[in-house]
Amino acid sequence: MRNIAVIGAGTMGNGIAHTFAQYDFKVNLIDISEAALEKGFSTISGNLDRMVAKEKISAEDKENTLKNITTYTDIPDGVKGMELVVEAATENVDLKLAIFKQLDDVCDEATILATNTSSISITKIAAVTSRPEKVIGMHFMNPVPIMKLVEVIRGYNTSDEVTEITMSLSKTLGKVPVEVNDYPGFVANRILMPMINESIEALYNGVAGVSEIDTVMKLGMAHPMGPLQLADFIGLDVCLSILEVMYNGFKNPKYAPCPLLVNMVTAGKLGVKSGEGFYEYSESKKAEKVAKMFI
C-alpha cells in the first residue's frame, strides 16, 4: 500500500498528508477549495522548513516530501486508484456521511475508507456504504507529524484484516496505534473533553481565572499545556461538537457542554483559528506557537 488520498486540506488533513508523504507514500490531497489546498500545501512546506532548521530532516527530504503530494479539487479524480482514503473534513456528521456515500460510489472495491473523526460513530459512517467491513477510524493527534498516537477505531462490522492493515500502516508512519472500540468520544476525547468542559465550568463559576486554571494543571498535574489553552488549539467549535456527540450518545448530563463554551462558539470566539478564545492570538503569536510544536 503506497497510494493514499486525504480528504480535507485543513489542520488535520494537511498534517496527515505531510506525514504519509514524508514516509514516501504517494498522496493525493483533496479539497473542494483551491485556496484551502494552497494554504494546506504552504503549511506543509513551512512545517518542513522548521524541521530542516532543527536538523530533523534534510533539505532533500523536504523536497521529496513535497514531490509526493498532488492536489485535487475533485474527489472522483483524486481517489482513483487509491488503496486507502483518509477523510479529514470538518467534524460534522452530515458532511462526513455525504463524503462516505460518494467515496463508496467512486472508489475501487478494495479501497479501505478511513475517517479521522474524533468522536462520530464509525458504525454510523460505515452504514452509508456498501463496504462496512472496510471502514475504520484513524484518529490522528494534532500536530500530526509530531504526535505519536493514532487511535484505531473498529466499527461494528470492521474486519480483522482491515484493522490489522491499519495498525501496521500506522506503525510504518512511526506512530503508536492503539485499538479501541466504537463508542462516543472513543478513549482520547471521552477522557479529555470532560476535563476541558470542567475547566470551563470552573471559569464560568468564578473558581479561578484562565491563567490560574491552566497553571494549576500544568504545574500540579504535569500537563504540557493547560486545558483552556489546549481547547483554544483544538478549536472551541470542535470541543463543543465532540461534547454534543457524547451527550447525545450517552444521554448523560456530565457531558453537557458548559453554557460559557456554547456562548463563546456562538460569538465566534473559537480559539487560535479565529484569533481569540480563552486567550488572544495575533498572527505573529499564532505562527510562533505553531513553530514551537515542531521543535
GROMACS .gro file of C-alpha atoms in nm:
model
  295
    1MET     CA    1   0.000   0.000   0.000
    2ARG     CA    2   0.173   0.318  -0.122
    3ASN     CA    3  -0.111   0.527  -0.272
    4ILE     CA    4  -0.314   0.735  -0.028
    5ALA     CA    5  -0.580   1.003  -0.066
    6VAL     CA    6  -0.661   1.254   0.207
    7ILE     CA    7  -0.992   1.442   0.203
    8GLY     CA    8  -0.961   1.791   0.352
    9ALA     CA    9  -0.663   2.028   0.349
   10GLY     CA   10  -0.722   2.186   0.691
   11THR     CA   11  -0.511   2.143   1.003
   12MET     CA   12  -0.560   1.769   1.035
   13GLY     CA   13  -0.576   1.691   0.664
   14ASN     CA   14  -0.255   1.867   0.570
   15GLY     CA   15  -0.083   1.712   0.872
   16ILE     CA   16  -0.192   1.363   0.768
   17ALA     CA   17  -0.084   1.426   0.408
   18HIS     CA   18   0.251   1.562   0.532
   19THR     CA   19   0.312   1.252   0.744
   20PHE     CA   20   0.230   0.998   0.472
   21ALA     CA   21   0.434   1.191   0.213
   22GLN     CA   22   0.732   1.216   0.448
   23TYR     CA   23   0.732   0.837   0.469
   24ASP     CA   24   0.740   0.818   0.088
   25PHE     CA   25   0.374   0.742   0.023
   26LYS     CA   26   0.219   0.899  -0.287
   27VAL     CA   27  -0.052   1.128  -0.152
   28ASN     CA   28  -0.346   1.291  -0.327
   29LEU     CA   29  -0.464   1.583  -0.110
   30ILE     CA   30  -0.824   1.671  -0.194
   31ASP     CA   31  -1.033   1.974  -0.103
   32ILE     CA   32  -1.319   2.149  -0.284
   33SER     CA   33  -1.139   2.483  -0.233
   34GLU     CA   34  -0.828   2.566  -0.434
   35ALA     CA   35  -0.745   2.830  -0.174
   36ALA     CA   36  -0.761   2.569   0.104
   37LEU     CA   37  -0.528   2.342  -0.095
   38GLU     CA   38  -0.278   2.625  -0.147
   39LYS     CA   39  -0.290   2.715   0.222
   40GLY     CA   40  -0.255   2.349   0.325
   41PHE     CA   41   0.041   2.292   0.092
   42SER     CA   42   0.204   2.612   0.219
   43THR     CA   43   0.157   2.492   0.578
   44ILE     CA   44   0.323   2.160   0.496
   45SER     CA   45   0.615   2.340   0.331
   46GLY     CA   46   0.656   2.575   0.629
   47ASN     CA   47   0.647   2.290   0.879
   48LEU     CA   48   0.907   2.102   0.677
   49ASP     CA   49   1.127   2.414   0.676
   50ARG     CA   50   1.116   2.418   1.056
   51MET     CA   51   1.211   2.051   1.067
   52VAL     CA   52   1.506   2.121   0.833
   53ALA     CA   53   1.614   2.414   1.053
   54LYS     CA   54   1.613   2.183   1.356
   55GLU     CA   55   1.810   1.923   1.156
   56LYS     CA   56   1.535   1.664   1.199
   57ILE     CA   57   1.523   1.615   0.821
   58SER     CA   58   1.741   1.724   0.529
   59ALA     CA   59   1.654   1.977   0.258
   60GLU     CA   60   1.638   1.681   0.018
   61ASP     CA   61   1.387   1.508   0.246
   62LYS     CA   62   1.170   1.820   0.232
   63GLU     CA   63   1.176   1.833  -0.148
   64ASN     CA   64   1.096   1.461  -0.178
   65THR     CA   65   0.807   1.500   0.066
   66LEU     CA   66   0.654   1.786  -0.133
   67LYS     CA   67   0.701   1.594  -0.459
   68ASN     CA   68   0.497   1.308  -0.312
   69ILE     CA   69   0.188   1.531  -0.276
   70THR     CA   70  -0.054   1.607  -0.560
   71THR     CA   71  -0.358   1.830  -0.504
   72TYR     CA   72  -0.710   1.783  -0.640
   73THR     CA   73  -1.040   1.970  -0.612
   74ASP     CA   74  -1.241   1.676  -0.744
   75ILE     CA   75  -1.299   1.366  -0.529
   76PRO     CA   76  -1.353   1.112  -0.811
   77ASP     CA   77  -1.028   1.214  -0.982
   78GLY     CA   78  -0.837   1.233  -0.655
   79VAL     CA   79  -0.933   0.889  -0.524
   80LYS     CA   80  -0.893   0.698  -0.850
   81GLY     CA   81  -0.662   0.401  -0.795
   82MET     CA   82  -0.605   0.479  -0.427
   83GLU     CA   83  -0.564   0.192  -0.180
   84LEU     CA   84  -0.661   0.397   0.125
   85VAL     CA   85  -0.867   0.714   0.161
   86VAL     CA   86  -0.845   0.909   0.488
   87GLU     CA   87  -1.129   1.156   0.540
   88ALA     CA   88  -1.029   1.459   0.749
   89ALA     CA   89  -1.313   1.702   0.682
   90THR     CA   90  -1.488   1.919   0.941
   91GLU     CA   91  -1.631   1.733   1.244
   92ASN     CA   92  -1.985   1.742   1.103
   93VAL     CA   93  -2.179   1.416   1.083
   94ASP     CA   94  -2.392   1.508   0.780
   95LEU     CA   95  -2.085   1.619   0.585
   96LYS     CA   96  -1.897   1.300   0.670
   97LEU     CA   97  -2.190   1.078   0.574
   98ALA     CA   98  -2.220   1.257   0.238
   99ILE     CA   99  -1.847   1.217   0.172
  100PHE     CA  100  -1.852   0.845   0.254
  101LYS     CA  101  -2.154   0.785   0.030
  102GLN     CA  102  -1.963   0.945  -0.255
  103LEU     CA  103  -1.640   0.760  -0.174
  104ASP     CA  104  -1.824   0.430  -0.173
  105ASP     CA  105  -1.960   0.505  -0.521
  106VAL     CA  106  -1.633   0.617  -0.682
  107CYS     CA  107  -1.356   0.423  -0.504
  108ASP     CA  108  -1.227   0.084  -0.613
  109GLU     CA  109  -1.399  -0.207  -0.443
  110ALA     CA  110  -1.086  -0.297  -0.245
  111THR     CA  111  -1.017   0.056  -0.120
  112ILE     CA  112  -1.014   0.099   0.259
  113LEU     CA  113  -1.207   0.404   0.379
  114ALA     CA  114  -1.080   0.565   0.699
  115THR     CA  115  -1.208   0.864   0.892
  116ASN     CA  116  -1.012   1.093   1.120
  117THR     CA  117  -1.325   1.172   1.322
  118SER     CA  118  -1.257   1.245   1.687
  119SER     CA  119  -1.599   1.136   1.816
  120ILE     CA  120  -1.855   1.035   1.549
  121SER     CA  121  -1.960   0.670   1.531
  122ILE     CA  122  -1.757   0.464   1.283
  123THR     CA  123  -2.050   0.224   1.261
  124LYS     CA  124  -2.284   0.507   1.160
  125ILE     CA  125  -2.042   0.630   0.895
  126ALA     CA  126  -1.986   0.276   0.763
  127ALA     CA  127  -2.362   0.214   0.739
  128VAL     CA  128  -2.398   0.454   0.445
  129THR     CA  129  -2.153   0.244   0.241
  130SER     CA  130  -2.173  -0.099   0.080
  131ARG     CA  131  -1.839  -0.195   0.240
  132PRO     CA  132  -1.878  -0.150   0.619
  133GLU     CA  133  -1.609  -0.413   0.677
  134LYS     CA  134  -1.360  -0.179   0.504
  135VAL     CA  135  -1.446   0.134   0.705
  136ILE     CA  136  -1.231   0.222   1.007
  137GLY     CA  137  -1.133   0.516   1.226
  138MET     CA  138  -0.779   0.658   1.218
  139HIS     CA  139  -0.782   0.935   1.479
  140PHE     CA  140  -0.452   1.121   1.448
  141MET     CA  141  -0.345   1.377   1.708
  142ASN     CA  142  -0.250   1.737   1.634
  143PRO     CA  143   0.015   1.824   1.520
  144VAL     CA  144   0.010   1.504   1.318
  145PRO     CA  145   0.379   1.498   1.211
  146ILE     CA  146   0.488   1.518   1.576
  147MET     CA  147   0.231   1.333   1.787
  148LYS     CA  148   0.285   0.958   1.810
  149LEU     CA  149  -0.065   0.833   1.894
  150VAL     CA  150  -0.319   0.703   1.644
  151GLU     CA  151  -0.649   0.579   1.784
  152VAL     CA  152  -0.758   0.296   1.554
  153ILE     CA  153  -1.133   0.258   1.596
  154ARG     CA  154  -1.320  -0.051   1.482
  155GLY     CA  155  -1.678  -0.011   1.371
  156TYR     CA  156  -1.928  -0.288   1.443
  157ASN     CA  157  -1.852  -0.454   1.107
  158THR     CA  158  -1.486  -0.358   1.057
  159SER     CA  159  -1.294  -0.670   0.958
  160ASP     CA  160  -0.993  -0.811   1.141
  161GLU     CA  161  -0.792  -0.782   0.820
  162VAL     CA  162  -0.863  -0.410   0.777
  163THR     CA  163  -0.784  -0.348   1.143
  164GLU     CA  164  -0.452  -0.530   1.113
  165ILE     CA  165  -0.362  -0.340   0.795
  166THR     CA  166  -0.442  -0.008   0.962
  167MET     CA  167  -0.243  -0.091   1.274
  168SER     CA  168   0.056  -0.198   1.064
  169LEU     CA  169   0.028   0.109   0.840
  170SER     CA  170   0.028   0.339   1.145
  171LYS     CA  171   0.349   0.178   1.267
  172THR     CA  172   0.504   0.235   0.925
  173LEU     CA  173   0.444   0.607   0.983
  174GLY     CA  174   0.638   0.592   1.309
  175LYS     CA  175   0.316   0.610   1.510
  176VAL     CA  176   0.193   0.409   1.807
  177PRO     CA  177  -0.152   0.275   1.716
  178VAL     CA  178  -0.397   0.187   1.992
  179GLU     CA  179  -0.703  -0.019   1.902
  180VAL     CA  180  -1.029   0.093   2.062
  181ASN     CA  181  -1.396   0.016   2.013
  182ASP     CA  182  -1.667   0.236   1.870
  183TYR     CA  183  -1.825   0.440   2.150
  184PRO     CA  184  -1.884   0.819   2.153
  185GLY     CA  185  -1.556   1.004   2.206
  186PHE     CA  186  -1.360   0.676   2.185
  187VAL     CA  187  -1.087   0.692   2.455
  188ALA     CA  188  -0.895   1.016   2.400
  189ASN     CA  189  -1.188   1.254   2.389
  190ARG     CA  190  -1.408   1.061   2.630
  191ILE     CA  191  -1.146   1.146   2.894
  192LEU     CA  192  -1.011   1.476   2.759
  193MET     CA  193  -1.333   1.662   2.676
  194PRO     CA  194  -1.497   1.627   3.020
  195MET     CA  195  -1.174   1.765   3.170
  196ILE     CA  196  -1.179   2.063   2.933
  197ASN     CA  197  -1.551   2.114   2.994
  198GLU     CA  198  -1.500   2.104   3.372
  199SER     CA  199  -1.220   2.357   3.339
  200ILE     CA  200  -1.458   2.587   3.152
  201GLU     CA  201  -1.719   2.527   3.425
  202ALA     CA  202  -1.463   2.630   3.688
  203LEU     CA  203  -1.401   2.953   3.496
  204TYR     CA  204  -1.776   3.006   3.441
  205ASN     CA  205  -1.845   2.964   3.815
  206GLY     CA  206  -1.567   3.202   3.916
  207VAL     CA  207  -1.349   2.941   4.086
  208ALA     CA  208  -1.037   3.090   3.923
  209GLY     CA  209  -0.920   3.276   3.615
  210VAL     CA  210  -0.794   3.138   3.284
  211SER     CA  211  -0.421   3.153   3.359
  212GLU     CA  212  -0.475   3.027   3.714
  213ILE     CA  213  -0.669   2.719   3.598
  214ASP     CA  214  -0.409   2.638   3.333
  215THR     CA  215  -0.119   2.694   3.573
  216VAL     CA  216  -0.269   2.453   3.829
  217MET     CA  217  -0.297   2.180   3.567
  218LYS     CA  218   0.048   2.242   3.418
  219LEU     CA  219   0.242   2.265   3.743
  220GLY     CA  220   0.026   2.040   3.959
  221MET     CA  221  -0.057   1.765   3.708
  222ALA     CA  222   0.247   1.791   3.478
  223HIS     CA  223   0.034   1.872   3.172
  224PRO     CA  224   0.244   2.036   2.898
  225MET     CA  225  -0.044   2.272   2.817
  226GLY     CA  226  -0.334   2.389   3.033
  227PRO     CA  227  -0.683   2.264   2.939
  228LEU     CA  228  -0.814   2.607   2.837
  229GLN     CA  229  -0.514   2.675   2.614
  230LEU     CA  230  -0.548   2.325   2.470
  231ALA     CA  231  -0.915   2.391   2.396
  232ASP     CA  232  -0.809   2.703   2.204
  233PHE     CA  233  -0.569   2.495   1.994
  234ILE     CA  234  -0.824   2.221   1.928
  235GLY     CA  235  -1.088   2.480   1.840
  236LEU     CA  236  -1.376   2.561   2.073
  237ASP     CA  237  -1.623   2.471   1.799
  238VAL     CA  238  -1.463   2.126   1.773
  239CYS     CA  239  -1.475   2.082   2.153
  240LEU     CA  240  -1.844   2.175   2.151
  241SER     CA  241  -1.918   1.936   1.866
  242ILE     CA  242  -1.745   1.645   2.043
  243LEU     CA  243  -1.923   1.713   2.372
  244GLU     CA  244  -2.258   1.724   2.191
  245VAL     CA  245  -2.184   1.389   2.025
  246MET     CA  246  -2.104   1.234   2.364
  247TYR     CA  247  -2.402   1.399   2.537
  248ASN     CA  248  -2.640   1.276   2.266
  249GLY     CA  249  -2.475   0.935   2.254
  250PHE     CA  250  -2.474   0.861   2.627
  251LYS     CA  251  -2.768   1.080   2.742
  252ASN     CA  252  -2.558   1.157   3.047
  253PRO     CA  253  -2.565   1.515   3.184
  254LYS     CA  254  -2.196   1.500   3.276
  255TYR     CA  255  -2.118   1.550   2.907
  256ALA     CA  256  -2.346   1.855   2.866
  257PRO     CA  257  -2.140   2.148   2.727
  258CYS     CA  258  -2.085   2.440   2.963
  259PRO     CA  259  -2.301   2.744   2.872
  260LEU     CA  260  -1.984   2.956   2.850
  261LEU     CA  261  -1.845   2.727   2.581
  262VAL     CA  262  -2.171   2.745   2.388
  263ASN     CA  263  -2.177   3.125   2.407
  264MET     CA  264  -1.815   3.163   2.301
  265VAL     CA  265  -1.869   2.945   1.993
  266THR     CA  266  -2.187   3.135   1.909
  267ALA     CA  267  -1.992   3.461   1.936
  268GLY     CA  268  -1.721   3.329   1.702
  269LYS     CA  269  -1.452   3.306   1.970
  270LEU     CA  270  -1.311   2.974   1.852
  271GLY     CA  271  -0.953   2.990   1.979
  272VAL     CA  272  -0.638   3.007   1.769
  273LYS     CA  273  -0.823   2.970   1.438
  274SER     CA  274  -1.029   3.288   1.498
  275GLY     CA  275  -0.758   3.481   1.680
  276GLU     CA  276  -0.936   3.476   2.015
  277GLY     CA  277  -1.069   3.219   2.259
  278PHE     CA  278  -0.969   3.195   2.623
  279TYR     CA  279  -0.651   3.373   2.509
  280GLU     CA  280  -0.585   3.624   2.233
  281TYR     CA  281  -0.369   3.528   1.936
  282SER     CA  282  -0.211   3.773   1.695
  283GLU     CA  283  -0.087   3.636   1.363
  284SER     CA  284   0.273   3.651   1.486
  285LYS     CA  285   0.186   3.470   1.808
  286LYS     CA  286  -0.004   3.201   1.617
  287ALA     CA  287   0.298   3.139   1.394
  288GLU     CA  288   0.527   3.130   1.697
  289LYS     CA  289   0.309   2.879   1.881
  290VAL     CA  290   0.276   2.653   1.578
  291ALA     CA  291   0.654   2.667   1.525
  292LYS     CA  292   0.714   2.560   1.883
  293MET     CA  293   0.513   2.242   1.818
  294PHE     CA  294   0.778   2.138   1.564
  295ILE     CA  295   1.076   2.194   1.793
   0.00000   0.00000   0.00000
